[in-house]
Structure formats: structure tokens, C-alpha cells
Short mmCIF file of C-alpha atoms and ligand atoms in Angstrom, two decimals:
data_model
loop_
_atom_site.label_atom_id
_atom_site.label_comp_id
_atom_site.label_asym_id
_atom_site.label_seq_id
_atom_site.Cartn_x
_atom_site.Cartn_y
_atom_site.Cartn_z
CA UNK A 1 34.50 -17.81 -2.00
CA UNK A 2 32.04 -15.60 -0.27
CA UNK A 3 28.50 -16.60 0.51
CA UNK A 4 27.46 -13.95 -1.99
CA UNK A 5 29.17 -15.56 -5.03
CA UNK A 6 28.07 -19.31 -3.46
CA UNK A 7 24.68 -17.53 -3.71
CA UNK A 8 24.99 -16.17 -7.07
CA UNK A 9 26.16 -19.26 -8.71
CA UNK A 10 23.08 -21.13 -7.01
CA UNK A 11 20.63 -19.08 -6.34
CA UNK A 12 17.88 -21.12 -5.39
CA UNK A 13 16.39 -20.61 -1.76
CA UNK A 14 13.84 -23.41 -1.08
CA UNK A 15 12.74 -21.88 2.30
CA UNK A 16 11.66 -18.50 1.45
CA UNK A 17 8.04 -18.16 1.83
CA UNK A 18 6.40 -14.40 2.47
CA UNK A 19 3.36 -16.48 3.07
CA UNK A 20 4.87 -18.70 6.09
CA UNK A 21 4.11 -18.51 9.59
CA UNK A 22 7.50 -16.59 10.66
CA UNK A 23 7.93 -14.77 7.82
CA UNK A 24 4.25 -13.38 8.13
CA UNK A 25 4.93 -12.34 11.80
CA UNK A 26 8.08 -10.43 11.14
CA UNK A 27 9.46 -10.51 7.23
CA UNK A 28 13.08 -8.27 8.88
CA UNK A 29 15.03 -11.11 10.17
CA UNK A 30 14.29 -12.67 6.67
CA UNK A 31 14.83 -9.53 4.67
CA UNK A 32 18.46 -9.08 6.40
CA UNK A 33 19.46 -13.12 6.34
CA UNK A 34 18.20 -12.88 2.13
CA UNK A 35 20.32 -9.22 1.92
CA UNK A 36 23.12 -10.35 3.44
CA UNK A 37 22.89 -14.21 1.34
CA UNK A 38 22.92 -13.03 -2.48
CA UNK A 39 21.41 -9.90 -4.27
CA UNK A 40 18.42 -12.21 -6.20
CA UNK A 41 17.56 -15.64 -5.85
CA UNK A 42 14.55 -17.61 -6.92
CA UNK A 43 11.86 -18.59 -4.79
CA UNK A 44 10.53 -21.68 -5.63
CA UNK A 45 7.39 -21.49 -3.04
CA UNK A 46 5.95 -18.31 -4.45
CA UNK A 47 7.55 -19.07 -8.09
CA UNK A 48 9.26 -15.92 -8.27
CA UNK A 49 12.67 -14.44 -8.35
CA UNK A 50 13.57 -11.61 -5.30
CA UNK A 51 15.23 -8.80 -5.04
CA UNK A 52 17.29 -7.64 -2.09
CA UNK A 53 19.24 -4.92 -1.88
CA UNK A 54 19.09 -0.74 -2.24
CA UNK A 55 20.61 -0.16 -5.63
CA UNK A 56 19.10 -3.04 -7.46
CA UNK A 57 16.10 -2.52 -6.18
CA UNK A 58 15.86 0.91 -7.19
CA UNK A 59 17.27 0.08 -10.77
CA UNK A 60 14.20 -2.38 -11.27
CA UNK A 61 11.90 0.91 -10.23
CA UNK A 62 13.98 3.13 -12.72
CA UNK A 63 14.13 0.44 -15.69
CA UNK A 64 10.19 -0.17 -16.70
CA UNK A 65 11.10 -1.21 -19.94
CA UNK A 66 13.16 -4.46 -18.61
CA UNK A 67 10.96 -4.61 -15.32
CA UNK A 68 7.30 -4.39 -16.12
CA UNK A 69 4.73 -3.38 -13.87
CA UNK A 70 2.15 -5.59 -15.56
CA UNK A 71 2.03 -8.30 -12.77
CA UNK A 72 1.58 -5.87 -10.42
CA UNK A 73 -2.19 -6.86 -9.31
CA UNK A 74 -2.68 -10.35 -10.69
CA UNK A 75 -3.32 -13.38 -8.18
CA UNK A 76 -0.29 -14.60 -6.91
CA UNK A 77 -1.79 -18.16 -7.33
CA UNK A 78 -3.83 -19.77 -9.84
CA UNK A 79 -7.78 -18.56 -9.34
CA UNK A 80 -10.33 -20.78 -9.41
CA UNK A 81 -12.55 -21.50 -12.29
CA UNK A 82 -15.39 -20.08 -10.65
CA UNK A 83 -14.16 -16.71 -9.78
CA UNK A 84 -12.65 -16.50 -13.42
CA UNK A 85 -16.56 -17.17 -14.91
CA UNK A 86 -17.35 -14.35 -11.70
CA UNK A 87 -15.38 -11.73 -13.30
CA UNK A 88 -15.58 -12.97 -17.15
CA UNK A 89 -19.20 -11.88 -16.60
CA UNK A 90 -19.29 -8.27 -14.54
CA UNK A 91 -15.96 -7.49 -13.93
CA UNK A 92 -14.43 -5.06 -16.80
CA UNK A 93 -10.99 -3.77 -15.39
CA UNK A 94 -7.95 -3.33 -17.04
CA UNK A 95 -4.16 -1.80 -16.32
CA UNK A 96 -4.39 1.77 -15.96
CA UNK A 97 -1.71 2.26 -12.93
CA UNK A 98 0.22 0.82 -10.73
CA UNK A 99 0.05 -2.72 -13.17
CA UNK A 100 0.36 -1.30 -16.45
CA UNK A 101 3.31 0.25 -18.74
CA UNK A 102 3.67 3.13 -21.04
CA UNK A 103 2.84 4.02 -22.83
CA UNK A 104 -0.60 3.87 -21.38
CA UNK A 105 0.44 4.42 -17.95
CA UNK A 106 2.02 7.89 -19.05
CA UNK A 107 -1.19 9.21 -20.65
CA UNK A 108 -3.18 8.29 -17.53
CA UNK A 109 -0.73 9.34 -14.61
CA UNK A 110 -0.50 12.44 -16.50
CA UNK A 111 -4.31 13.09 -16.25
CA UNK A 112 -4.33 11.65 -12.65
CA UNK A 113 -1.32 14.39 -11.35
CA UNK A 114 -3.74 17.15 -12.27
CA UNK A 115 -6.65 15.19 -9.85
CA UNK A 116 -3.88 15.11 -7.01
CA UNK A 117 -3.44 18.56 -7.66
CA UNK A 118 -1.94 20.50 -4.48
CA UNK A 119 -5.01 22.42 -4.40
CA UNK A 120 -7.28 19.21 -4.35
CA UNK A 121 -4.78 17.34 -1.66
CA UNK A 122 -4.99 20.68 0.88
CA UNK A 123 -9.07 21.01 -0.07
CA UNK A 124 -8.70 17.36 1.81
CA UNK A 125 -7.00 18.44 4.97
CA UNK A 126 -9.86 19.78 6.97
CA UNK A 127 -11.96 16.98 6.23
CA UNK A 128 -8.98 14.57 7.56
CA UNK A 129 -8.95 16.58 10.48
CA UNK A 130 -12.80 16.43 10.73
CA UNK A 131 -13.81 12.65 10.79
CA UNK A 132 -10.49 12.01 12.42
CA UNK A 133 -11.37 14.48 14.97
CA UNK A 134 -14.68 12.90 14.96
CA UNK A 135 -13.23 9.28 15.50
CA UNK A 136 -10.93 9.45 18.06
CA UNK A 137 -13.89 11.54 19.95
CA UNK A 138 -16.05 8.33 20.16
CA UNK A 139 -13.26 6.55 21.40
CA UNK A 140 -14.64 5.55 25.13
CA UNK A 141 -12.08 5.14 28.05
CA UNK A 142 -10.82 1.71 28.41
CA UNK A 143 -9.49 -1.11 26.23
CA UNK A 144 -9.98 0.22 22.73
CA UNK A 145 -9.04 -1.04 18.97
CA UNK A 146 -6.91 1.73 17.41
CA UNK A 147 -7.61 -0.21 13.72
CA UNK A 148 -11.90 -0.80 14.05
CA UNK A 149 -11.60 2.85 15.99
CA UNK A 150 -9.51 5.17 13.73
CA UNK A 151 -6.57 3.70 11.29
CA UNK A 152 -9.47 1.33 9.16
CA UNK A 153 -12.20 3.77 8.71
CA UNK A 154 -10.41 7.29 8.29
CA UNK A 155 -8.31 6.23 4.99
CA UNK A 156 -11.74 4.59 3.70
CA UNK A 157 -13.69 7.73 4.37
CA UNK A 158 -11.09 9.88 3.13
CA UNK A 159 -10.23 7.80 -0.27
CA UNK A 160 -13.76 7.82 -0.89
CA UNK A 161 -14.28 11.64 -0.42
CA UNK A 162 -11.69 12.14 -2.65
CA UNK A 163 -12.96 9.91 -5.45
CA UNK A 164 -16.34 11.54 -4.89
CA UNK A 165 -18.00 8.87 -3.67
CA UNK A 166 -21.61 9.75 -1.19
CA UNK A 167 -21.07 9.42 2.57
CA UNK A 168 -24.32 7.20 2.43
CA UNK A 169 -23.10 4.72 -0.14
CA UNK A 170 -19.44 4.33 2.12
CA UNK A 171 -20.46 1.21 4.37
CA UNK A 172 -21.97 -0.80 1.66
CA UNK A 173 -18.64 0.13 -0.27
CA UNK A 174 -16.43 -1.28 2.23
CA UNK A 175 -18.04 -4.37 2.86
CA UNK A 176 -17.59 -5.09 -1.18
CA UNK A 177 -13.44 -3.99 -0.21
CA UNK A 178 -13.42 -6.49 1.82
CA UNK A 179 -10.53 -9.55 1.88
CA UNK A 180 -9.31 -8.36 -1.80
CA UNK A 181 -4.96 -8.52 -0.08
CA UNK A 182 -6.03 -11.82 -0.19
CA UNK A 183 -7.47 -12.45 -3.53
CA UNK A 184 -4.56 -11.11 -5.88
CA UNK A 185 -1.57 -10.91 -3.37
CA UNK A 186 -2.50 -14.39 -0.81
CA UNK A 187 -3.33 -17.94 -1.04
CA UNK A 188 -7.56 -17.76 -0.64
CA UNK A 189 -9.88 -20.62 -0.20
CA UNK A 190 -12.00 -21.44 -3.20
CA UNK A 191 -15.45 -20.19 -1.09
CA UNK A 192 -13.49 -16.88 -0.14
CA UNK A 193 -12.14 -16.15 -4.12
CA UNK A 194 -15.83 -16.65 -5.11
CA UNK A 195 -17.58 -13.74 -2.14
CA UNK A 196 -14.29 -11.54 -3.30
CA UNK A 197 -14.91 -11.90 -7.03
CA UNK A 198 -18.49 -11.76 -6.50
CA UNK A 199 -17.74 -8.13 -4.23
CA UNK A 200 -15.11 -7.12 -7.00
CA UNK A 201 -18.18 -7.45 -9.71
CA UNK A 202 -20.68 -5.49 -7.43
CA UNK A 203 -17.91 -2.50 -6.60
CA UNK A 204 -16.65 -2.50 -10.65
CA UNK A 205 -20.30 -2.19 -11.15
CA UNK A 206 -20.92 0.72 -8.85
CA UNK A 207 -17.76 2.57 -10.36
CA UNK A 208 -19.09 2.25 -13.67
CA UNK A 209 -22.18 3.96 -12.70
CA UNK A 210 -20.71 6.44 -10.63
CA UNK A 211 -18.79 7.53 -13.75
CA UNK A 212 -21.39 7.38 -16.08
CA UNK A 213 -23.46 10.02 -13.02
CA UNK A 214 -20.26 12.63 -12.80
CA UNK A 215 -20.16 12.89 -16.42
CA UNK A 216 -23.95 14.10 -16.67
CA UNK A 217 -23.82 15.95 -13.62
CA UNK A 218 -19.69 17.14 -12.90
CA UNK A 219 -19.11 17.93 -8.68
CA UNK A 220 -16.24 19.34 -7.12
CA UNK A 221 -13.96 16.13 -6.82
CA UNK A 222 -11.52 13.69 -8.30
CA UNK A 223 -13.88 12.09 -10.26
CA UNK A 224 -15.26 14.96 -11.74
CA UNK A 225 -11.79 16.96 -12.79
CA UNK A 226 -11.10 13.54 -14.94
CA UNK A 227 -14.48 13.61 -16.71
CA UNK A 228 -13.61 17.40 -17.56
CA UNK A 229 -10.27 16.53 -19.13
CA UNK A 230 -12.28 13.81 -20.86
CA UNK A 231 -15.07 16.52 -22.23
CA UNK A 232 -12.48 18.30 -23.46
CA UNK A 233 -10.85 15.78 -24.81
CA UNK A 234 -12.42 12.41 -25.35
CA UNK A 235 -8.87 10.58 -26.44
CA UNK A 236 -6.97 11.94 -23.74
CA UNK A 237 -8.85 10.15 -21.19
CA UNK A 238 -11.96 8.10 -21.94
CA UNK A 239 -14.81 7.07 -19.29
CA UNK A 240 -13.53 3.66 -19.02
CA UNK A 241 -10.33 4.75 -18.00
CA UNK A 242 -11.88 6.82 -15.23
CA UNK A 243 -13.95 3.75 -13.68
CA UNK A 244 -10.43 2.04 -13.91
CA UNK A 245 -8.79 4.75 -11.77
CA UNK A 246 -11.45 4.76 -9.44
CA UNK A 247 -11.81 1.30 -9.09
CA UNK A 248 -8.20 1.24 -8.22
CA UNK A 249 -7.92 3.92 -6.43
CA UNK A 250 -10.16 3.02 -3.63
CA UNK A 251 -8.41 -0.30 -2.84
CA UNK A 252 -4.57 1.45 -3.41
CA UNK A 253 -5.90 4.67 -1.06
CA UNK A 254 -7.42 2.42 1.65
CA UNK A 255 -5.75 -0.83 3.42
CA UNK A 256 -2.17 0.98 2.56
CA UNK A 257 -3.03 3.78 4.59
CA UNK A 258 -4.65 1.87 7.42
CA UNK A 259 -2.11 -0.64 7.64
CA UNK A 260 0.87 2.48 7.44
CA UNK A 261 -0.75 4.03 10.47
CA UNK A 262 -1.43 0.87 12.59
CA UNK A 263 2.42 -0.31 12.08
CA UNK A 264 3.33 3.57 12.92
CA UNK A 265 1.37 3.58 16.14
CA UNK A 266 2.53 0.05 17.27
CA UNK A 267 6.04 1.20 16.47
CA UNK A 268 5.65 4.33 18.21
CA UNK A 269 4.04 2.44 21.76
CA UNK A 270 6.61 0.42 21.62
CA UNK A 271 9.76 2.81 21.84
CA UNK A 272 7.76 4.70 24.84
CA UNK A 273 10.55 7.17 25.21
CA UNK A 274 9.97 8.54 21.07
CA UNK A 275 6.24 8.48 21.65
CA UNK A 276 6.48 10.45 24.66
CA UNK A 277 9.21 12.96 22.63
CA UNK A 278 6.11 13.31 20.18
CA UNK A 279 4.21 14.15 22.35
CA UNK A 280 5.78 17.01 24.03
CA UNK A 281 6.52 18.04 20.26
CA UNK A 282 4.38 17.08 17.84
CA UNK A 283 5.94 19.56 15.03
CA UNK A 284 8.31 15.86 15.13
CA UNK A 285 5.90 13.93 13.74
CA UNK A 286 6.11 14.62 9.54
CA UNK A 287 9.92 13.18 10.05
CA UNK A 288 9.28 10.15 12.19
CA UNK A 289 6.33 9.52 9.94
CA UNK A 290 9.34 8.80 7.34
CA UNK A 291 11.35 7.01 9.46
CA UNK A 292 8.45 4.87 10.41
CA UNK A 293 7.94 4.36 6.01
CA UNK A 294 11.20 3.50 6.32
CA UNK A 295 11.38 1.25 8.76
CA UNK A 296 7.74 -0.34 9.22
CA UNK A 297 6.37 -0.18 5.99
CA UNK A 298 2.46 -1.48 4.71
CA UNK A 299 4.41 -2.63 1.46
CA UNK A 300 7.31 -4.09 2.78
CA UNK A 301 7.47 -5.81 -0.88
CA UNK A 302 6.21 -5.61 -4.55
CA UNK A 303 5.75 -6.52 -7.87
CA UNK A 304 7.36 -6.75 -11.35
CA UNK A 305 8.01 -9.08 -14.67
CA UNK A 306 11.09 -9.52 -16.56
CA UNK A 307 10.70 -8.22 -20.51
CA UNK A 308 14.24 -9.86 -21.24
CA UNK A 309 17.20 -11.76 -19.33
CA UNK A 310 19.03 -9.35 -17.33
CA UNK A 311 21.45 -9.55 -14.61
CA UNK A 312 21.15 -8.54 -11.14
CA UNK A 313 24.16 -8.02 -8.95
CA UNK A 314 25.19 -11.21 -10.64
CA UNK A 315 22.72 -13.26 -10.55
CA UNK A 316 20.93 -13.98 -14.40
CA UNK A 317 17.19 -13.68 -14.27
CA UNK A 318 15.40 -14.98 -17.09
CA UNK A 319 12.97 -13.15 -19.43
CA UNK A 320 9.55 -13.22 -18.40
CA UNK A 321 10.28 -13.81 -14.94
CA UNK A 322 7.95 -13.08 -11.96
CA UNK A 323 9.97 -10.54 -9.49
CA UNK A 324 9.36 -9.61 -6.24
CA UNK A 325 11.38 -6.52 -4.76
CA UNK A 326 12.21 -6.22 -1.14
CA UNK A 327 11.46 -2.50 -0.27
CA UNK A 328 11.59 -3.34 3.54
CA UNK A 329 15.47 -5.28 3.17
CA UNK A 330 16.32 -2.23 0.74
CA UNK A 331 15.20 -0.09 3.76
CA UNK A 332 17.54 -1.54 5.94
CA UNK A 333 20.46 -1.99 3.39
CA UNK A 334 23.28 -0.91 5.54
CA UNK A 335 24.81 0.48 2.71
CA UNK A 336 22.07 3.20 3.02
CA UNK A 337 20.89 3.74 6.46
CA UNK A 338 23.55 4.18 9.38
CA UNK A 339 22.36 1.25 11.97
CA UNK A 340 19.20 0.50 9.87
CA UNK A 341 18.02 -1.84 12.79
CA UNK A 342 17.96 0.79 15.03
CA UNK A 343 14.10 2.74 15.23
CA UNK A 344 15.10 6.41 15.58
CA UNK A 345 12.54 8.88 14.58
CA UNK A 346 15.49 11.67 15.02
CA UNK A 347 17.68 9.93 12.17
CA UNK A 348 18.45 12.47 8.99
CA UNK A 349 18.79 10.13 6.23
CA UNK A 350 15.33 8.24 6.65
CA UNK A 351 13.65 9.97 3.92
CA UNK A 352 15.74 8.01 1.08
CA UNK A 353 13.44 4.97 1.99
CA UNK A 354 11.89 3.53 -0.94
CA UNK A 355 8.64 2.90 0.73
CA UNK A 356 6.72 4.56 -1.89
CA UNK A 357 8.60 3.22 -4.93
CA UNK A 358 10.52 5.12 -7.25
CA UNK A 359 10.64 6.36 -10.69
CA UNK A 360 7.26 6.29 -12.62
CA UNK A 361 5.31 4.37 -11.03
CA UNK A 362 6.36 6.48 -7.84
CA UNK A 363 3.26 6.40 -5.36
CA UNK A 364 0.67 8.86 -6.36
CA UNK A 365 -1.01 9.06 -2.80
CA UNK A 366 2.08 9.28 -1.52
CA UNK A 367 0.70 13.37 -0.04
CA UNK A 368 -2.55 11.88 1.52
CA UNK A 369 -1.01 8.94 2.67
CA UNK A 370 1.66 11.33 4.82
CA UNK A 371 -0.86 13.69 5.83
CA UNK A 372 -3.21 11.02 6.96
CA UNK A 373 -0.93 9.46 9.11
CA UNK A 374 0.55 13.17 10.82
CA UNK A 375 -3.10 14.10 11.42
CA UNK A 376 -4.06 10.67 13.09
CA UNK A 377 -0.60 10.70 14.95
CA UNK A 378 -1.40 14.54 16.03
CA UNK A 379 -4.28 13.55 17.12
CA UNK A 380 -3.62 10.64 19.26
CA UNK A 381 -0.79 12.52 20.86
CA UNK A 382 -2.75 15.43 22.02
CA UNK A 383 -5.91 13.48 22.94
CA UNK A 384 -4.44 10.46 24.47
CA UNK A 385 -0.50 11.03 25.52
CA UNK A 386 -0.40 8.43 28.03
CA UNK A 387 -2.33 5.35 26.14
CA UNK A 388 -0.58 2.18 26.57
CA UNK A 389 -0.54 -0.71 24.39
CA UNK A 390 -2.14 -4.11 26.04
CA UNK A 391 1.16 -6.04 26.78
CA UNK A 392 1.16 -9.58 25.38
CA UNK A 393 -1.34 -9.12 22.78
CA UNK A 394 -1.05 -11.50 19.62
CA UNK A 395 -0.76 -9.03 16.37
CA UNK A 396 -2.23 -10.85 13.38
CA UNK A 397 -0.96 -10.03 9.75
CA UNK A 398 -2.91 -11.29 6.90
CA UNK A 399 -0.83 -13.89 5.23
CA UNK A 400 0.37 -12.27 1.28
CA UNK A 401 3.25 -11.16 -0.31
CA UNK A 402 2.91 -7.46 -0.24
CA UNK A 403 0.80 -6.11 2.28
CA UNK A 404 1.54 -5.40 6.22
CA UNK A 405 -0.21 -3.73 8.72
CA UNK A 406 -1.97 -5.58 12.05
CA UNK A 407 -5.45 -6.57 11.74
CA UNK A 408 -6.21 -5.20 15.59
CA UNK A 409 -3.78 -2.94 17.62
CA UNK A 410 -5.66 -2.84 21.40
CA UNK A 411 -4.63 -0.38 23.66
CA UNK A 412 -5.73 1.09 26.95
CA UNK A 413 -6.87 4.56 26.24
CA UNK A 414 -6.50 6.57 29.54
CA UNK A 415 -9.92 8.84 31.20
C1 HEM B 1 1.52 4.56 3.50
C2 HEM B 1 0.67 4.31 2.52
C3 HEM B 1 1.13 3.91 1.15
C4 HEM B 1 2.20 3.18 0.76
C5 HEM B 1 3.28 2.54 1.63
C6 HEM B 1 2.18 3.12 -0.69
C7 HEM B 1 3.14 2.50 -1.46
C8 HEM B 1 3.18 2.52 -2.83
C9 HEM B 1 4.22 1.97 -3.65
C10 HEM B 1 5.44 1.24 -3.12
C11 HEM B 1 3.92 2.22 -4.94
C12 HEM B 1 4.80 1.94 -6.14
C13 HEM B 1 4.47 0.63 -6.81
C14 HEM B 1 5.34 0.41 -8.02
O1 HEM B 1 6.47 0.88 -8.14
O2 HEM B 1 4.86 -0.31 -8.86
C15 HEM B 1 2.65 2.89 -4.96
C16 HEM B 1 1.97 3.26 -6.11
C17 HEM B 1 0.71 3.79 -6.09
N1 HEM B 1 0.01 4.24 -4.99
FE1 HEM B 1 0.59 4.13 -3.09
N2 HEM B 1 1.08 3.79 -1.13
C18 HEM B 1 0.42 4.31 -0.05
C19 HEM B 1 -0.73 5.09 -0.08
C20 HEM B 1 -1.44 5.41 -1.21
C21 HEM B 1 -2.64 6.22 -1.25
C22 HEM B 1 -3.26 6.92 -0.03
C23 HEM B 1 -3.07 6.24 -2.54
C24 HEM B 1 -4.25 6.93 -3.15
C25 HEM B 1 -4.80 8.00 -2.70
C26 HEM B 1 -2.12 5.47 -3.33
C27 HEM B 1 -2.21 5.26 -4.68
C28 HEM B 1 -1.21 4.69 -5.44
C29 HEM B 1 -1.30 4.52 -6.88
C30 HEM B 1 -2.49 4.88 -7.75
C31 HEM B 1 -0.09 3.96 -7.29
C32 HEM B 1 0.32 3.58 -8.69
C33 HEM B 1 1.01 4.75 -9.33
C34 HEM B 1 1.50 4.45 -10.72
O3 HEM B 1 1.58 3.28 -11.09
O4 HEM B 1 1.80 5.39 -11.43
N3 HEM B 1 -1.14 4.99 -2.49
N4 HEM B 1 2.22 3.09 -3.65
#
């Protein structure tokens, strides 16, 4: 009998935890030891059954109508009373994207393709160019903080411009983003659920508003090409919807991007001799940006919930089963990627990576969140070739099922 089929006959793993100590410092060794193990198993620490491998995992992203997305942003643990009686009372929200199925979700990502229009995506580029230009300028020579500096506030500025949100409003709007990995996809403390809820009520709040504002006065953003498909056609999008999108779209646009491009610049500093390549070439950088989705990922794993038994690889999951998928092991399934261990921004097959999903749900920001990171990669390879990062330096990844990207990345930026 193989390990597999010992697996798939009992597949219970009582020590996987995405929220323990080694699997928060480095999920890989885990993701290849569950990969190699058994193709699902349940998880008894997180209550939830995983996926491991390439082909199943992009049959759960293909199959919405056994694997639905509605989980997708609810708190991995209970919440506490009090941040339930927070939200009851100011928090309005409901599934619009990423955690919700058709046929809702087709009406709205519909309406939302036409916002992330090609036209509205290269409108964008300058302005990337801009404040990151403007960023790495104030960077002063000497032991710096790439994520405080450059990889925390460009996607925030950015997501924000997009969404039409004003430049003076942006720092009282991040400090309400604050923490909210934590809230749906970590274990917080009872005192930190209540500030996030709390935050969550003041930024639903604010969206609401902001809405209600485009649609007496339309600009020349996101916000504003949603309230014209909704004047033209109240059922085909309705206000409430939009404050949904926006709501979500400022948390989905933000702490993905930042933590992309702080995992892409450790991974770079760290294989010296493809940084340096880079930099004597930067037309490399759009492909080892997808080797680097590939292989360093800020969602290294997501959500979904069974609508009916079904069998994966062999293994029976239940209905109504909490799932998570491994897009980091299925991004390292040798049965897809020639020596997937191996870092190798020159490798040809990298852009199969499922780091953005697949299928409907397929990630929508997927364009800003590429040309983000090529612009802040450009820009640190021009400016600063020869930054090192600070050898020994402990990297700190909050502790949650989903999300990765350092919290600080110091290097020593040169004169
Ligand atoms: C490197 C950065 C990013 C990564 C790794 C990433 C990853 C993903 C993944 C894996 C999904 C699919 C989830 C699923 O199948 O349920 C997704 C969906 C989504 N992403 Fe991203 N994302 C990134 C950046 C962005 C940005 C910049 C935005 C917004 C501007 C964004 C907005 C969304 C939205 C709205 C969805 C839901 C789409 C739907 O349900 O139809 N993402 N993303």
C-alpha cells in the first residue's frame, strides 16, 4: 500500500496548523510533506478539509457549483459577541465577489470587468509610476524598510485612486484597514476583534457615503463608471452593490499587493545572482514577476465550501464542508513545474501558477497587481542596484490561513 492510499483511507492529519509557529514561518516544507501524503485530508485544528495538489485544486476553482465561494471572507474562528453587536449595528456588507456565487457574482463581475477596463488599468500606470517614483525618492541612504517605505503605501494609494477615493481622506482610511488578515482569516484577541469591527463599521460607513457623493456628482474613476451603469440601469447594479465592491475592493487591492511585492523583493535579494540579471535587464522583470506568483505567493492558500459530498483524488469530503486549497503546494506540484523547488526567474512554464485562482472567480486585479509589482521592481533596480538585505534579520508573518507577505523587509540602501 502506498502512503497515498494509507492517506486516503484515513485522512485525518492532527498536526496541520497554517496558524503554527513553523508553518507560519515557511508553509513549503508543509505544502510538499501534505502533497506528497494524500490529495485531501481534514484538518482538525482549523476544522477544515485541504486540498493539495495541481489538478484538484484547479477542479475546485472550475466547479463553483460543488465548491462555493461563500466562505470565502468569514472568520475562520468563532467572533466574539461583541464584535457581532459591532457590526449588527453599522456594518451592512454582503457577498458581492470573491465570497459569493452566481448567480449574483455573474451580474456583478460583469459590471466590475467594464471598471477594470484596459483603458482604466493603463489611465493608472503613470500614477503608479508617480507616487512610486515619489517613494523610493524619500528613501534616505542607510538601513531602510522596503514595506513602511514603498510595498505598504503604493498598493494603498493606488487601490484607493482607483476606487476614487480623495488623497486627503487616504491616511485616515488606512488606519480603519488596519489588522482586518486577522479578523476573518486569524485567531484575534477579543480587544483586537472589537477596534477591527469597530474600524470595519467606520470604513463601511465612509463607503456608503462615498457612493451616495459619486452618484450626485459622477468623476472620472471606478466608482463613478459603476454608478453610470447603475443610472442607466438601476437593476443591473444597485448603489448597495457598489459600496459592497468598494468596500471590498480596498482590502482585496491592498495587503495582497504589498505582501506580493515584499515576498518578490526578499526572494529576489536573496538569489543575488537573478537580482543582479534584473538589473542589467530589467525588460526580465514581467516574467520573473510570474515566477515569483508562482513560487512566493501573498495567497499561498484559500477558501471554499462543499454544496454536496464529492470525491477528491479519493478521498470523500462531505457536503457542507469547510475547504481550504493549497495554491502554493499546487505551485510546486511536480507534476507541473520541472524542479518546482528550484527559484528561477528564467523558467518557461511559470505562468501556469494558480496564484491568482482560476475560473470565475479568477483574480480581477490580477493587471494592477502585475503592473504594480514591475513598476516597484523597475524602480528599485534602477535606483538602488546594489541594496543588500540586512543578513540575519527575523521576517515576521502575521499568523492566518491565507495571507503571506513579511511585515518589515530592512535593507541597506546604498548612497
Ligand atoms: C499579487 C497580488 C494578488 C494576489 C496574489 C491575488 C490573488 C487572488 C486570488 C487567488 C483570487 C481568487 C480567489 C478565488 O478563487 O476565490 C483573487 C480574487 C480577487 N482579487 Fe486578487 N490578488 C491580488 C491582487 C488583487 C488586486 C490588486 C485587486 C484589486 C484591484 C484584487 C481583487 C480581487 C477581487 C475583487 C477578487 C474576487 C474576484 C471574483 O470573485 O470574481 N486582487 N485574487
Amino acid at each position: 500500500m502506498t502512503p497515498t492510499d494509507t492517506a486516503a483511507k484515513c485522512p485525518v492529519r492532527h498536526g496541520f496548523d497554517p496558524l503554527g509557529d513553523s508553518y507560519v514561518a515557511d508553509p513549503y516544507p508543509i505544502h510538499t510533506a501534505v502533497r506528497e501524503e494524500a490529495p485531501a485530508f481534514y484538518a482538525e485544528a482549523i476544522d477544515m478539509w485541504v486540498i493539495t495538489r495541481y489538478d484538484d485544486i484547479e477542479a475546485v476553482l472550475k466547479d463553483p457549483a460543488t465548491f462555493s465561494a461563500a466562505v470565502g471572507q468569514r472568520p475562520v474562528f468563532p467572533m466574539s459577541e461583541e464584535a457581532q453587536r459591532i457590526l449588527k449595528d453599522g456594518f451592512r456588507a454582503y457577498p458581492v465577489m470573491s465570497d459569493c456565487d452566481p448567480p449574483r457574482h455573474t451580474r456583478i463581475r460583469k459590471h466590475n470587468m467594464t471598471g477594470f477596463s484596459p483603458r482604466r488599468i493603463a489611465m493608472l500606470e503613470p500614477k503608479v509610476w508617480a507616487k512610486a517614483t515619489e517613494l523610493v525618492d524619500a528613501i534616505e541612504p542607510g538601513r531602510v524598510d522596503l514595506v513602511s517605505a514603498l510595498t505598504y503605501p503604493l498598493p494603498a494609494y493606488m487601490i484607493f485612486t482607483f476606487i476614487g477615493f480623495p488623497d486627503e481622506d487616504m491616511d485616515m482610511l488606512k488606519s480603519w484597514c488596519g489588522n482586518r488578515i486577522a479578523f476573518s482569516w486569524g485567531r484575534p484577541s477579543g480587544d483586537e476583534q472589537r477596534e477591527i469591527a469597530t474600524n470595519m463599521t467606520h470604513y463601511w460607513e465612509y463607503c456608503e457615503k462615498f457612493v451616495a457623493q459619486r452618484a450626485a456628482e459622477p468623476a472620472d474613476d471606478f466608482t463613478s463608471d459603476l454608478v453610470r451603469i447603475h443610472q442607466a440601469d438601476p437593476d443591473a447594479l444597485s448603489l448597495a452593490d457598489i459600496t459592497n465592491v468598494a468596500y471590498g475592493l480596498s482590502f482585496a487591492g491592498h495587503e495582497t499587493t504589498t505582501s506580493f511585492t515584499g515576498n518578490a523583493i526578499r526572494q529576489l535579494l536573496a538569489n543575488p545572482e537573478q537580482w543582479a540579471a534584473i538589473c542589467q535587464d530589467r525588460s526580465l522583470i514581467a516574467k520573473a514577476i510570474e515566477e515569483l506568483l508562482r513560487f512566493d505567493s501573498s495567497i499561498p492558500a484559500w477558501r471554499r465550501i462543499t454544496t454536496r459530498a464529492v470525491d477528491v483524488g479519493g478521498v470523500e469530503i462531505p457536503a457542507e464542508a469547510k475547504v481550504l486549497i493549497l495554491l502554493g503546494a499546487a505551485n510546486r506540484d511536480p507534476n507541473h513545474f520541472e524542479n518546482p523547488e528550484t527559484f528561477d526567474i528564467h523558467r518557461g512554464d511559470a505562468r501556469r501558477h494558480l496564484a491568482f485562482g482560476k475560473g470565475i472567480h479568477y483574480c480581477i486585479g490580477a493587471p494592477l497587481a502585475r503592473m504594480e509589482a514591475r513598476i516597484a521592481l523597475d524602480l528599485l533596480a534602477q535606483r538602488a542596484p546594489d541594496m543588500q538585505m540586512v543578513e540575519g534579520q527575523d521576517f515576521d508573518f502575521p499568523p492566518n490561513v491565507s495571507f503571506r507577505g513579511p511585515r518589515s523587509l530592512l535593507v541597506d540602501w546604498p548612497e
